Coordinates of C-alpha atoms in Angstrom, one line a residue:
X1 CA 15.5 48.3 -53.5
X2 CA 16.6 46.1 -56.6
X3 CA 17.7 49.6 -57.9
X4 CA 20.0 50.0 -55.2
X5 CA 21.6 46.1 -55.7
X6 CA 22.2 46.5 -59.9
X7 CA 23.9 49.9 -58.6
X8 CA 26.0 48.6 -56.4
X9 CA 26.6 45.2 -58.6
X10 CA 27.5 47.2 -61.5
X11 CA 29.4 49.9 -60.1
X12 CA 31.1 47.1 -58.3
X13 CA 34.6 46.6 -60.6
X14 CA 34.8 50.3 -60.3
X15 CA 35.1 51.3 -56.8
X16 CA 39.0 51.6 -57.0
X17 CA 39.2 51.7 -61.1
X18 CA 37.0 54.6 -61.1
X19 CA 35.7 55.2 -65.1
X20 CA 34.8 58.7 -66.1
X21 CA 32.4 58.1 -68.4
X22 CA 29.5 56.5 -69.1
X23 CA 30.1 54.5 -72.0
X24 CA 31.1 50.8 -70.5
X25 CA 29.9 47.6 -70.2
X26 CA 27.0 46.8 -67.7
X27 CA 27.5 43.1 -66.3
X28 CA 31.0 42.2 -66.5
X29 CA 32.6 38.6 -65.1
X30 CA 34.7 41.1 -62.9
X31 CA 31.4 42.3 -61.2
X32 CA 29.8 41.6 -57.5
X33 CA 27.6 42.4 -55.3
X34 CA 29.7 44.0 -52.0
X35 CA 28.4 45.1 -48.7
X36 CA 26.2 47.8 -50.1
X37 CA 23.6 44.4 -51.3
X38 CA 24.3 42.5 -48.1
X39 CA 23.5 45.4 -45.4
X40 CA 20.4 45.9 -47.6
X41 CA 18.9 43.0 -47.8
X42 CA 19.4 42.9 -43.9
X43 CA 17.2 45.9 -43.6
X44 CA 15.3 44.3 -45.9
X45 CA 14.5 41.3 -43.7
X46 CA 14.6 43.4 -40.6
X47 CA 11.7 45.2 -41.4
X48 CA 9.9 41.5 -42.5
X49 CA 10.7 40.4 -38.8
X50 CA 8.8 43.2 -37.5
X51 CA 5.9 42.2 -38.6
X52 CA 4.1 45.7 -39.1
X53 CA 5.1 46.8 -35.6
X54 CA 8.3 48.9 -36.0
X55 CA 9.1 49.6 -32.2
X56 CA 11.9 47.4 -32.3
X57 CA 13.5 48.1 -35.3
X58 CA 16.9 49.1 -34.3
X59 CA 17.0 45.5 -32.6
X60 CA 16.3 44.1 -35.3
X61 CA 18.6 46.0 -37.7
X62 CA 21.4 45.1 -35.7
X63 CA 20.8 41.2 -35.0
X64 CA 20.0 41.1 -39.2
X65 CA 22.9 42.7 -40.0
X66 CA 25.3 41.0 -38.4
X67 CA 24.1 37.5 -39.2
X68 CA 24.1 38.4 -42.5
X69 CA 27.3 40.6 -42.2
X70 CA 29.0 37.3 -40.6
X71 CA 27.5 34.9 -43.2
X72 CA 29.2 36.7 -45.9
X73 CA 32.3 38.2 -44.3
X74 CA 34.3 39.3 -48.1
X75 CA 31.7 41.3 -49.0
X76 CA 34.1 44.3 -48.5
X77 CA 32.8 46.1 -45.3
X78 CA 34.6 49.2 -43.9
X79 CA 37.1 48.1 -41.4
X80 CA 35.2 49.8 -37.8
X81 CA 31.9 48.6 -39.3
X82 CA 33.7 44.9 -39.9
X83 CA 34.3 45.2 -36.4
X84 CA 30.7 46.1 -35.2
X85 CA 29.5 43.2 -36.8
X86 CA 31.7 41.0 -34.7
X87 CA 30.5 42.4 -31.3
X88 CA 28.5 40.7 -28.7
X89 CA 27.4 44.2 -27.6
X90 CA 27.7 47.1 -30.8
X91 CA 27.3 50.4 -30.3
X92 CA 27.1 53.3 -32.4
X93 CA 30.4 54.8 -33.4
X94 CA 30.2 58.4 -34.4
X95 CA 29.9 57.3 -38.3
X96 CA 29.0 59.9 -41.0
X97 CA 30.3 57.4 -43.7
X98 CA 27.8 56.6 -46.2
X99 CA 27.1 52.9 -45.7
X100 CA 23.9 54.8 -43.9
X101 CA 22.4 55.7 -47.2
X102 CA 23.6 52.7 -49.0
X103 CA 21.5 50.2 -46.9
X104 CA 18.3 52.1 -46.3
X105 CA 16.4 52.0 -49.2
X106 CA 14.3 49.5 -48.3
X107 CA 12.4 51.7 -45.7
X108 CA 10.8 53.8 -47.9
X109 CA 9.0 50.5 -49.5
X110 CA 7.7 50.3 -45.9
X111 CA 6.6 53.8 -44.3
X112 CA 2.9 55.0 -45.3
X113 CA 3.9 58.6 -44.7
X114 CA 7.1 61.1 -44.4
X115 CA 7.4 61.2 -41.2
X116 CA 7.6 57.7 -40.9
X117 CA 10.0 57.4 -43.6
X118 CA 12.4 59.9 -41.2
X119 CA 11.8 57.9 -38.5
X120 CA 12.2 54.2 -39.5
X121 CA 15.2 55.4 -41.7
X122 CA 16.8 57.1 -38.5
X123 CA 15.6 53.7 -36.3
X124 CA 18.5 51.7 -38.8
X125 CA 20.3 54.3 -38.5
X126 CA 21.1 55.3 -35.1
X127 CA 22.6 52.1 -34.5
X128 CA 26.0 52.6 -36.5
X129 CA 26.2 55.8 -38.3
X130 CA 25.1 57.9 -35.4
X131 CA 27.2 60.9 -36.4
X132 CA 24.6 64.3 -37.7
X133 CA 25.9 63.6 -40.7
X134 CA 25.0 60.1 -40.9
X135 CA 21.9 60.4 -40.1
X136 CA 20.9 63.4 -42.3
X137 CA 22.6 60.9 -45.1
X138 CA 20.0 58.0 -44.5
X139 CA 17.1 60.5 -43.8
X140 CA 17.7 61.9 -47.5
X141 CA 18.2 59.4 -49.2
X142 CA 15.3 57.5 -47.9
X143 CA 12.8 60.5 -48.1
X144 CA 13.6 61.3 -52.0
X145 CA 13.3 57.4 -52.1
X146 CA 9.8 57.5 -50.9
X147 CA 9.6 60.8 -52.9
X148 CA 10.0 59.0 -56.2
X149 CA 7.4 56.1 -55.0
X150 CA 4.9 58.7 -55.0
X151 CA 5.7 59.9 -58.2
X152 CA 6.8 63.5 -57.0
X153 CA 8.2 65.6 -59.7
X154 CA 11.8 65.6 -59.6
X155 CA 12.2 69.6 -59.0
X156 CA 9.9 68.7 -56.1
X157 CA 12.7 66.3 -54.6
X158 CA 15.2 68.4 -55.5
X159 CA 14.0 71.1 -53.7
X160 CA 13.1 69.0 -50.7
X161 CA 16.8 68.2 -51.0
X162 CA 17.9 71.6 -50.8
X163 CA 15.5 72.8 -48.1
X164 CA 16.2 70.1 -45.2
X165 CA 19.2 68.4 -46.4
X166 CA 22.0 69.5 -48.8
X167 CA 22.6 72.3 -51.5
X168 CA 22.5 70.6 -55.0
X169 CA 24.7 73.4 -56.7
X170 CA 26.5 71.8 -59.2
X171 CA 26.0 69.6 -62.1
X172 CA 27.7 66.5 -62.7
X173 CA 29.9 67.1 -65.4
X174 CA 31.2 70.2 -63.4
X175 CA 32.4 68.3 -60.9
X176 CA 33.6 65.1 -62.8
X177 CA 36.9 65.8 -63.2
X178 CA 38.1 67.0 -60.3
X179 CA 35.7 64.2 -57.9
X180 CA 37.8 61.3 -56.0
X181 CA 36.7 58.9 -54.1
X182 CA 35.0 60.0 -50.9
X183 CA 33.3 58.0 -48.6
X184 CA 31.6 60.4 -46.6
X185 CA 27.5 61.0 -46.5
X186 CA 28.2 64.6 -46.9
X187 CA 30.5 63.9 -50.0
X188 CA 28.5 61.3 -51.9
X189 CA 25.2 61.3 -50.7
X190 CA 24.6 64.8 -53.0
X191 CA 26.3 63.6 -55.6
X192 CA 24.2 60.4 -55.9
X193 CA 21.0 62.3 -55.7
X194 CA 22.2 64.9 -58.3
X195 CA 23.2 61.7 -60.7
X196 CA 18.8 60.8 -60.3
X197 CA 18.0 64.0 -60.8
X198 CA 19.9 64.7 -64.1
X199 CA 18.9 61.4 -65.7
X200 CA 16.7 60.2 -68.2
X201 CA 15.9 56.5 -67.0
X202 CA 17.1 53.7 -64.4
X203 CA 19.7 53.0 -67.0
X204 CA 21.0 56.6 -67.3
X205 CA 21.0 57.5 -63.3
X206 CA 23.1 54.2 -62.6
X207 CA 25.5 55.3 -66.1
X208 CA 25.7 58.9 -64.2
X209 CA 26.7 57.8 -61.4
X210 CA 29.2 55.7 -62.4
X211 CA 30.8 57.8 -64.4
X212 CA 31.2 60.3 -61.8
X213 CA 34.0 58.4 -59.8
X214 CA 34.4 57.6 -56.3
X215 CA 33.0 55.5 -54.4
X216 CA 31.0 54.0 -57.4
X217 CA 29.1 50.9 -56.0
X218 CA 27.9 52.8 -53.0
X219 CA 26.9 55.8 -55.4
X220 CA 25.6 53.7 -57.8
X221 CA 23.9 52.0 -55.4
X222 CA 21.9 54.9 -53.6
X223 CA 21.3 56.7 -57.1
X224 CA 20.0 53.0 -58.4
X225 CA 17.6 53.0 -55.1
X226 CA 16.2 56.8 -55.7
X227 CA 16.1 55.4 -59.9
X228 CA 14.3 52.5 -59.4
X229 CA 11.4 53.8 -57.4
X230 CA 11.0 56.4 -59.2
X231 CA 11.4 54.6 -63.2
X232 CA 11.1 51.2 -62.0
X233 CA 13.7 48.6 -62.5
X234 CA 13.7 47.1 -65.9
X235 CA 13.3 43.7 -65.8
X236 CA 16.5 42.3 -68.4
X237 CA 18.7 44.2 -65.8
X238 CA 17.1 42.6 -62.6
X239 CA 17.7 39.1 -64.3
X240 CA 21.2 39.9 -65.1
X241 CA 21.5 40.9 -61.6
X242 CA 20.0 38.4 -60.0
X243 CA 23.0 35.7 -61.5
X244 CA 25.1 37.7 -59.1
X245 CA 23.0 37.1 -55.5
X246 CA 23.3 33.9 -53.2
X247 CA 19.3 32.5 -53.2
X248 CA 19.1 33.6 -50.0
X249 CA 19.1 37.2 -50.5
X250 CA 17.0 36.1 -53.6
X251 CA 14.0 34.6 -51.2
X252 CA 14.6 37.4 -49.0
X253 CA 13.9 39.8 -51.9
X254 CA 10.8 38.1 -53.2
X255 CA 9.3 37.8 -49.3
X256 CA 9.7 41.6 -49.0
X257 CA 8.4 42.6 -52.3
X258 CA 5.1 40.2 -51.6
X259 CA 4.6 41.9 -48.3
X260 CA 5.1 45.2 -49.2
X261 CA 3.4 45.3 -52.9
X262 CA 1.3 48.5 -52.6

């Protein structure tokens, strides 16, 4: 999970100044932490509230996000997802954008099996982003989450990947310079996942997927999740990182990681 927040906080300052490379500066004064962070921590706390008991969950996901969502209202939400968090009553909306992957990291800290993974990830899911597409975006990225926790070898998520989810034919520097922002599970959501698969450590995935383009904080954020479970999160980058985060998210961080240690 803090894999997916220095993602997002670095590739922050270049959503919409994509850089195609991955020689640049980390932690910039022009960096912040955007939606991706906020809707994160949300699930984060969520999953607190539920108190081992996950029946609920979608409740849950909901009332968290939008008091967070509310409480920090710049964080740069997509306009029909600005609205949902304004309703008295939200419902799904048909969404296969990829602000289901972004937030769901935090899931596969929780789930003691697969299965559960799927399901708790689709429980937070269902919610908003209740398009196929949407759904199969969380469930991915949340499995090869999970995937990394338990130390599977990477051609083993890869070809979990390709089996259930999406075809990972192409390589990142093939695709570079022609790839422009896309917001889309089905056209970012592969792209992140390849970015973890190619790299050679947390610092490396989060430089890939930078330098691919696009959407860069939400990339960078879901290849930072998959990175971090899998290499761990160094900790110079986390306190860097940390600078950027109200103390709120901060406590919320260090509650979840207590609880949810082994």
């Amino acid at each position: 999970m803090r894999g997916a927040i220095i993602g997002d906080i670095i590739g922050s300052r270049f959503e919409r100044h994509n850089h195609k490379s991955k020689d640049f500066e980390l932690f910039t004064d022009q960096c912040r932490f955007t939606d991706d962070t906020a809707m994160t921590v949300a699930i984060a706390k969520a999953l607190l509230e539920c108190k081992g008991d996950y029946t609920d969950l979608s409740n849950h996901a909901i009332r968290c996000m939008q008091e967070i969502g509310q409480k920090y209202p710049n964080a740069g939400y997509g306009q029909i997802f600005y609205l949902w968090l304004h309703k008295k009553a939200p419902e799904p909306y048909w969404s296969y954008g990829n602000g289901s992957a972004m937030r769901v990291s935090p899931v596969a800290y929780v789930a003691k099996s697969a299965q559960e993974c799927i399901n708790l990830a689709d429980a937070i899911t269902k919610v908003s982003h209740d398009h196929p597409e949407g759904m199969k975006g969380a469930e991915a990225t949340a499995l090869v989450t999970f995937g990394a926790r338990s130390s599977l070898p990477k051609q083993i998520l890869r070809e979990l990947v390709q089996t259930w989810y999406y075809t990972l034919d192409f390589t990142i520097d093939e695709i570079r310079p022609k790839y422009r922002f896309d917001a889309s599970c089905q056209g970012s959501v592969p792209q992140a996942i390849e970015a973890f698969l190619e790299s050679e450590d947390f610092e490396d995935a989060i430089r890939i997927a930078i330098s691919l383009g696009g959407d860069s904080d939400t990339i960078a954020a879901i290849t930072g999740g998959i990175a971090g479970a899998y290499y761990g999160v160094p900790d110079d980058l986390w306190q860097k990182a940390a600078e950027y985060l109200p103390q709120e998210f901060l406590d919320i961080l260090e509650e979840f990681e207590q609880t949810y240690s082994n």
